[in-house]
Short mmCIF file of C-alpha atoms and ligand atoms in Angstrom, two decimals:
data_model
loop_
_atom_site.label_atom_id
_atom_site.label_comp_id
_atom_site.label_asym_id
_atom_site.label_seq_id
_atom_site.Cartn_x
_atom_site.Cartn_y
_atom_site.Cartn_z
CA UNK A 19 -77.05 18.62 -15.48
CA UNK A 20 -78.65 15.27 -16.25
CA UNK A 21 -80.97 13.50 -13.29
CA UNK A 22 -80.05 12.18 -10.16
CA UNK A 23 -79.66 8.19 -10.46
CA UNK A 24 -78.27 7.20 -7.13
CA UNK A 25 -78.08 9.35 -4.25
CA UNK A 26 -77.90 8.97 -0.28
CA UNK A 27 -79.22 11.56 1.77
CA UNK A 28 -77.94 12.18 5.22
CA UNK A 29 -76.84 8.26 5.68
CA UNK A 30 -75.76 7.04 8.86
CA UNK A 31 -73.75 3.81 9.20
CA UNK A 32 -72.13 2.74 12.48
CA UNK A 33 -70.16 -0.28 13.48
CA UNK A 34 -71.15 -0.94 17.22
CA UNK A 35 -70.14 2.23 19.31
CA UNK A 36 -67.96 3.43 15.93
CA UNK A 37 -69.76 5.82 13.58
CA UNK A 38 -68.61 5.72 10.20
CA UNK A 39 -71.04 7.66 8.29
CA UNK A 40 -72.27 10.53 9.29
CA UNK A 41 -74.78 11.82 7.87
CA UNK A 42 -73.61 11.61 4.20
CA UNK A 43 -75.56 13.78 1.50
CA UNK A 44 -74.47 13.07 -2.02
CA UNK A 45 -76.25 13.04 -5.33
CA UNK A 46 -74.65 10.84 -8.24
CA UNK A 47 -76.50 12.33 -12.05
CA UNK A 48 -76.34 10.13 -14.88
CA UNK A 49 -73.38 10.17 -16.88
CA UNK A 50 -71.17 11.86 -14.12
CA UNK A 51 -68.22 10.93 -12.44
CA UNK A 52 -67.47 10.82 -9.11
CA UNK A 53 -64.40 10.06 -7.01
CA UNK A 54 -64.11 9.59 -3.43
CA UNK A 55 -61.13 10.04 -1.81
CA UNK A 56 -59.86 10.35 1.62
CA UNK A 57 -57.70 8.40 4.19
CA UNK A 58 -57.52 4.73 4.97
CA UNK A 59 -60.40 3.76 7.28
CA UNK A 60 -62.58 7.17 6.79
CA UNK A 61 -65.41 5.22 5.17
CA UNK A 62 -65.12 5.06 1.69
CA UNK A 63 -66.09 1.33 1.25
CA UNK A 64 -68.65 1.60 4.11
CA UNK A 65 -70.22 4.63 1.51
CA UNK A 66 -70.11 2.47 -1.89
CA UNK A 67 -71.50 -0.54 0.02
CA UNK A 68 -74.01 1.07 1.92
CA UNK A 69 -75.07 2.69 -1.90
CA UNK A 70 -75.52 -0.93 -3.20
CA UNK A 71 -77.35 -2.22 -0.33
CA UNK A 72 -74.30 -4.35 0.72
CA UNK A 73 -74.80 -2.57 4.37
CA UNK A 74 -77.81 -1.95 6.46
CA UNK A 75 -78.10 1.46 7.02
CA UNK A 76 -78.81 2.67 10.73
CA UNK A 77 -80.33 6.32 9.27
CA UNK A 78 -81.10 8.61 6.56
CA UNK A 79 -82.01 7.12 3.00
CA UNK A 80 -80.95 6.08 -0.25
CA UNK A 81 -82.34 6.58 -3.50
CA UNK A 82 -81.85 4.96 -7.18
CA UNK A 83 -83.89 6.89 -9.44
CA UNK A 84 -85.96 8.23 -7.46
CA UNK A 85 -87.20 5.23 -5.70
CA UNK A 86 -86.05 4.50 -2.04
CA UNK A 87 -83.82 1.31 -1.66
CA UNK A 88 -84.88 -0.45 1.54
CA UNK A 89 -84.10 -3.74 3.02
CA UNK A 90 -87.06 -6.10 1.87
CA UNK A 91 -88.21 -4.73 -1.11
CA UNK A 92 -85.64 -4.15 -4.06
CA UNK A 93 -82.53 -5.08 -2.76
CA UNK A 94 -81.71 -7.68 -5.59
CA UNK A 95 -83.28 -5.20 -8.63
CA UNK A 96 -80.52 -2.74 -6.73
CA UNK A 97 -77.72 -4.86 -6.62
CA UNK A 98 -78.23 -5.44 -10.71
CA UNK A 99 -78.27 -1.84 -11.49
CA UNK A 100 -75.09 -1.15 -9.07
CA UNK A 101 -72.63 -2.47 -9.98
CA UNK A 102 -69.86 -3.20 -7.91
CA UNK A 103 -66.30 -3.70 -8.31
CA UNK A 104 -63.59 -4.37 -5.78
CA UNK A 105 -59.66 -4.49 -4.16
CA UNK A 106 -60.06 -8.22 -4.29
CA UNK A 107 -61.08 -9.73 -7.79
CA UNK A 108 -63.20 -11.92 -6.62
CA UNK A 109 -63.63 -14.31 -9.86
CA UNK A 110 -64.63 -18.03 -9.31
CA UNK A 111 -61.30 -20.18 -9.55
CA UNK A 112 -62.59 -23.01 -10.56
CA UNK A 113 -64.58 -21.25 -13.69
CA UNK A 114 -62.98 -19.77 -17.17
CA UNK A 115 -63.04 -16.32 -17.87
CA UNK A 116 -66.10 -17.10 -20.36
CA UNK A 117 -68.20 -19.13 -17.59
CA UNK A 118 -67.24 -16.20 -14.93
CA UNK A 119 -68.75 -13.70 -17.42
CA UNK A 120 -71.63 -15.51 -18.45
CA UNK A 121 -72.65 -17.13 -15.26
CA UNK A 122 -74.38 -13.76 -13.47
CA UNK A 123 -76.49 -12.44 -16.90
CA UNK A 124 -77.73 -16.16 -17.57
CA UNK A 125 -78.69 -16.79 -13.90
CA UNK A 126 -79.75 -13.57 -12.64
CA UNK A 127 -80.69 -11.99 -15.83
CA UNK A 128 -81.63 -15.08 -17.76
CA UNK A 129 -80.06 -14.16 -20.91
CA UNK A 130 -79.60 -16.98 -23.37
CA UNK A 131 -76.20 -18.12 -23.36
CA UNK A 132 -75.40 -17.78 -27.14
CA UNK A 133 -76.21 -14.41 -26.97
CA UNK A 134 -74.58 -13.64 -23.31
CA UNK A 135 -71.35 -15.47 -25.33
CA UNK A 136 -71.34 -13.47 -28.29
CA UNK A 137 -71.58 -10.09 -26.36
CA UNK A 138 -68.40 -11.80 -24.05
CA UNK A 139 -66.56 -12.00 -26.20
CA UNK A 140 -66.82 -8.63 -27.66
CA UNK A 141 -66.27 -7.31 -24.41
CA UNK A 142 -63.36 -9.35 -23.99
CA UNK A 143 -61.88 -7.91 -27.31
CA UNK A 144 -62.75 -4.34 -26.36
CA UNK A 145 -59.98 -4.74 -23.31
CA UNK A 146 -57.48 -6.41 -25.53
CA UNK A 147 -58.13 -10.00 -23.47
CA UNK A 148 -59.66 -11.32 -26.48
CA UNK A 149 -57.21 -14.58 -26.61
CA UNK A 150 -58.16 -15.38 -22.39
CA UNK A 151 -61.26 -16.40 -23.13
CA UNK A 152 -60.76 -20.01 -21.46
CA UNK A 153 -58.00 -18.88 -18.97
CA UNK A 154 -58.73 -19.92 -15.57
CA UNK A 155 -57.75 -16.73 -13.33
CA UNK A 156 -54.76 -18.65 -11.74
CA UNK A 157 -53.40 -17.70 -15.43
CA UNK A 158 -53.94 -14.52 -15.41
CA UNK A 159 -52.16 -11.35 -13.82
CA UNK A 160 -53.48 -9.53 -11.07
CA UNK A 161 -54.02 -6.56 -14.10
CA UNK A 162 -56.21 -9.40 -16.23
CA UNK A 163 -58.13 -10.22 -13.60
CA UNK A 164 -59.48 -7.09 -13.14
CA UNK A 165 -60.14 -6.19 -16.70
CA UNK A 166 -62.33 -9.55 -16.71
CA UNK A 167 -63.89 -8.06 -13.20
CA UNK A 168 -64.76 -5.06 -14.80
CA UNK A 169 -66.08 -6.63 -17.99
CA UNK A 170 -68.33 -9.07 -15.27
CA UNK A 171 -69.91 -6.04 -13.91
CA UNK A 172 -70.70 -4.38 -17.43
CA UNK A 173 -72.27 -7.52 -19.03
CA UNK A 174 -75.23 -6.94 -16.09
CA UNK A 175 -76.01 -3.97 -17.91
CA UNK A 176 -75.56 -2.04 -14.48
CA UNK A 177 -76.85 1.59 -14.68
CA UNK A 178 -74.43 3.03 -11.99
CA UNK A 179 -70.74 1.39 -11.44
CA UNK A 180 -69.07 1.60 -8.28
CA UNK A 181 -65.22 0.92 -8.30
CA UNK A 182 -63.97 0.23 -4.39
CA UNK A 183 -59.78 0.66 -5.06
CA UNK A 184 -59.90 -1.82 -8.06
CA UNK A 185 -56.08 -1.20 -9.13
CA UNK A 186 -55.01 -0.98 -5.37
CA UNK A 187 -53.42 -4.60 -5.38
CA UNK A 188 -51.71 -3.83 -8.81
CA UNK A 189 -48.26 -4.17 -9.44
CA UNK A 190 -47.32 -0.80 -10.66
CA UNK A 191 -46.88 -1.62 -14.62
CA UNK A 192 -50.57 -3.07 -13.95
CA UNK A 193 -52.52 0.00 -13.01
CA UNK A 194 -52.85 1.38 -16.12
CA UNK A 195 -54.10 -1.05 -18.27
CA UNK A 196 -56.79 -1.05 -15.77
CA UNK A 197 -57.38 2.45 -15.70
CA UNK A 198 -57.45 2.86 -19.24
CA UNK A 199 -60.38 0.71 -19.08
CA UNK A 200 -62.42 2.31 -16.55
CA UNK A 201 -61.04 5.89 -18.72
CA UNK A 202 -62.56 4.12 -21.31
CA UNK A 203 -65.81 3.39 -19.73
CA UNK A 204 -66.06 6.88 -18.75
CA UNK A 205 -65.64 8.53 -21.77
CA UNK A 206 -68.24 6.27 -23.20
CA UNK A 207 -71.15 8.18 -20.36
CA UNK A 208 -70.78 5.61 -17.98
CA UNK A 209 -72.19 6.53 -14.27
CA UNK A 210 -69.60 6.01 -11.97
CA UNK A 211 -68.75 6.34 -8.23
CA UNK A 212 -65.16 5.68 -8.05
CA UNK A 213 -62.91 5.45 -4.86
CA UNK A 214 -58.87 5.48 -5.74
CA UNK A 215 -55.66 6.63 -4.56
CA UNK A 216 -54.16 7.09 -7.91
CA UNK A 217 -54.40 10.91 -7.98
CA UNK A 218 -53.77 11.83 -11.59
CA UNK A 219 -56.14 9.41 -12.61
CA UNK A 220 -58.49 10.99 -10.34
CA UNK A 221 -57.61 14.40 -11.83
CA UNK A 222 -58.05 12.94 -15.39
CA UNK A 223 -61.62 10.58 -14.91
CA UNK A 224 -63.56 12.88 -12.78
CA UNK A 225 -66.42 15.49 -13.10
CA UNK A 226 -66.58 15.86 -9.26
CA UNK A 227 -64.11 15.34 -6.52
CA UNK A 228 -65.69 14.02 -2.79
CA UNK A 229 -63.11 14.45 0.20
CA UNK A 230 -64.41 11.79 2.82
CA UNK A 231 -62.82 12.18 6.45
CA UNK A 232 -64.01 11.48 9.85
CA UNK A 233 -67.46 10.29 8.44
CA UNK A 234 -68.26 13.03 6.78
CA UNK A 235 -67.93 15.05 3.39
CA UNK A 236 -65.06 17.53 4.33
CA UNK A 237 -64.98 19.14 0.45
CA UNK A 238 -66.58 18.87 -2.48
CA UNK A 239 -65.25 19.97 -5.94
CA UNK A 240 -64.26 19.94 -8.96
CA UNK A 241 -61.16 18.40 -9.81
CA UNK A 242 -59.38 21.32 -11.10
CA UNK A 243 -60.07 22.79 -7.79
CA UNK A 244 -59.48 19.85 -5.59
CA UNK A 245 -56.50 18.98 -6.98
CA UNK A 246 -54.63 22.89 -7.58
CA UNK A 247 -56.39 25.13 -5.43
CA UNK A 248 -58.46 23.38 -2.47
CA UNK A 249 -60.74 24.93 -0.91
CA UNK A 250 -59.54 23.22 2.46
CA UNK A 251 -56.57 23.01 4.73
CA UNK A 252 -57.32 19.31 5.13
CA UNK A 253 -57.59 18.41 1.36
CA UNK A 254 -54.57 20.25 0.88
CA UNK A 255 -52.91 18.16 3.46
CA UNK A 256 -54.22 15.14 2.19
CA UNK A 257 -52.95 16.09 -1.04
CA UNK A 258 -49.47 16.90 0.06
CA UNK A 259 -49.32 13.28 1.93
CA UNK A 260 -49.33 12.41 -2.20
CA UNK A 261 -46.60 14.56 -3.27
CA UNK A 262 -49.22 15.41 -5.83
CA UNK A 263 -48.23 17.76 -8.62
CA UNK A 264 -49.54 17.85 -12.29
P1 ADP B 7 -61.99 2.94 3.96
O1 ADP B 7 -62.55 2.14 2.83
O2 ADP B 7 -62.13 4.41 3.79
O3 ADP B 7 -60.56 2.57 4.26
P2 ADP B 7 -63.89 1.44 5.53
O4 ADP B 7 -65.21 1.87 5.04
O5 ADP B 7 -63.39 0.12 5.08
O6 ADP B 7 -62.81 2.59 5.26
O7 ADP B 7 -63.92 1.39 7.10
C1 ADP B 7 -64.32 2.50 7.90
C2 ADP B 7 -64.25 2.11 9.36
O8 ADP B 7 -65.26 1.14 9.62
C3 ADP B 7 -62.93 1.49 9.78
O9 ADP B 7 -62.64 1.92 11.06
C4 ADP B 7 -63.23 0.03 9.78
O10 ADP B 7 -62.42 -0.65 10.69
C5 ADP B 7 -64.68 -0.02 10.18
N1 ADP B 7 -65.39 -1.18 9.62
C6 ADP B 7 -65.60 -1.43 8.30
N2 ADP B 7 -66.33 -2.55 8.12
C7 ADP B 7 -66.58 -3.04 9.37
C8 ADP B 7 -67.29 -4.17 9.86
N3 ADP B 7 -67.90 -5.04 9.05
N4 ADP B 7 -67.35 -4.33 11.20
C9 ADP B 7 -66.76 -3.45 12.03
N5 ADP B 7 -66.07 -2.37 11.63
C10 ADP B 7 -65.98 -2.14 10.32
MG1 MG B 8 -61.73 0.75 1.55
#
C-alpha cells in the first residue's frame, strides 16, 4: 500500500452540547479511494470539512503528509492540496466558465493566465464541455455545473479530492455524466475521499468502504464486502434502506 496523505486520528468535532465526531481514526494512502457513507446527519460533511480545515476541531489531530494541519500555520497550503467539492455548485454567477476556472490558479497559485487558459480548456474538452467555455452557469444544467466544479478543483493541482454528495441535487439523467467523471478521475490514481448515496457507484469507484453512524466509524471494508456480505447488522440495514442489489 502506498503512504498515508491525509489522515485524522481520533478527531473530535462537536456542535455546542451535540457531538458529531467522535473520535474518528482514518488513514487516506495515495492513490486510494475512499467512500463514506452513512445516514443523513451522521457527520459525513462535518468529517470532509474538518479534513480540509473548513472546521475547527475540538480534539484529536489531522495530518497531510505527515505534517499536522493546525489552525494558524498551514491552513491555506491545506486548503490548496484538498480539494473540495460540494452538493451546492458553488460557481460565481456573474463569471464564465473560463474566468471561474482560471480565477483560483491565477490568484492563489499565480499561474500565468495563458497557460492556466490553455490547460482550461483541455480540461474542459476532457469532460465533453469543450463548446461552454463562455457559458455563464445560469446556462448550464445542474449536471454542467458540476463537471465545471470538478474541473475548478483539479486545475489547483489538489493532491487529495474530497467530493461532499456532488450529484445529490442531480436530476436523475444527470448523475452519470458526473460520475463518469469522477470514475474517470479515479481510474487515472486520483486520491479521493468521496461521500455519496449512489450505491453502485460506490460499489464500482471504491478501494475502501467507511460506514459513518452516530459519530463514529461503525464498519470498515472493502466494497465487495460492504456491499454483499457486511460484516454488520447496521450496514446491512443501511443497505437494505437502498434496496441495494448488484
Ligand atoms: P451529514 O453530512 O452526514 O448529513 P453533517 O455533517 O452535515 O451530516 O451534520 C452532522 C450533524 O451536525 C447534524 O446534526 C447537523 O445538524 C449538525 N451540524 C452540522 N453543521 C453544523 C453547524 N455549523 N452548527 C450546528 N450544527 C451543525
Ligand atoms: Mg452532508
Amino acid at each position: 500500500m502506498n503512504e498515508v496523505l491525509l489522515e485524522a486520528r481520533n478527531l473530535k468535532k462537536s456542535f455546542g452540547e451535540r457531538t458529531v465526531l467522535d473520535g474518528i481514526t482514518i488513514q487516506i494512502h495515495k492513490g486510494e479511494v475512499a467512500v463514506v457513507v452513512g445516514p443523513s446527519g451522521c457527520g459525513k460533511s462535518t468529517l470532509l470539512r474538518c479534513l480540509n480545515g473548513l472546521e475547527k476541531i475540538d480534539g484529536g489531530e489531522i495530518r497531510l503528509n505527515g505534517a499536522r494541519i493546525d489552525e494558524k500555520g498551514n491552513l491555506a497550503e491545506v486548503r490548496r492540496k484538498v480539494g473540495m467539492v460540494f452538493q451546492s455548485y458553488d460557481l460565481f454567477p456573474h463569471m464564465d466558465v473560463m474566468a471561474n476556472l482560471t480565477l483560483g490558479p491565477t490568484k492563489a497559485l499565480k499561474r500565468p493566465r495563458a497557460e492556466m487558459e490553455a490547460e482550461a480548456v483541455k480540461a474542459l474538452e476532457r469532460v465533453g464541455l469543450g463548446d461552454r467555455i463562455h457559458a455563464t452557469p445560469n446556462q448550464l444544467s445542474g449536471g454542467q455545473k458540476q463537471r465545471v466544479a470538478l474541473v475548478r478543483a483539479m486545475l489547483m493541482h489538489p493532491e487529495v479530492l474530497l467530493l461532499d454528495e456532488i450529484t445529490a441535487a442531480l436530476d436523475p439523467e444527470m448523475v452519470r455524466e458526473v460520475l463518469e467523471v469522477v470514475l474517470d478521475l479515479a481510474r487515472g490514481g486520483m486520491t479521493m475521499l468521496i461521500v455519496t448515496h449512489e450505491m453502485r457507484f460506490a460499489e464500482a469507484v471504491a478501494d475502501r468502504v467507511i460506514f459513518l453512524e452516530n459519530g463514529g466509524i461503525v464498519e470498515e471494508s472493502a466494497p465487495e464486502t460492504f456491499f454483499h456480505q457486511p460484516e454488520t447488522g447496521r450496514a446491512a440495514q443501511f443497505l437494505q434502506s437502498f434496496d441495494y442489489k448488484r
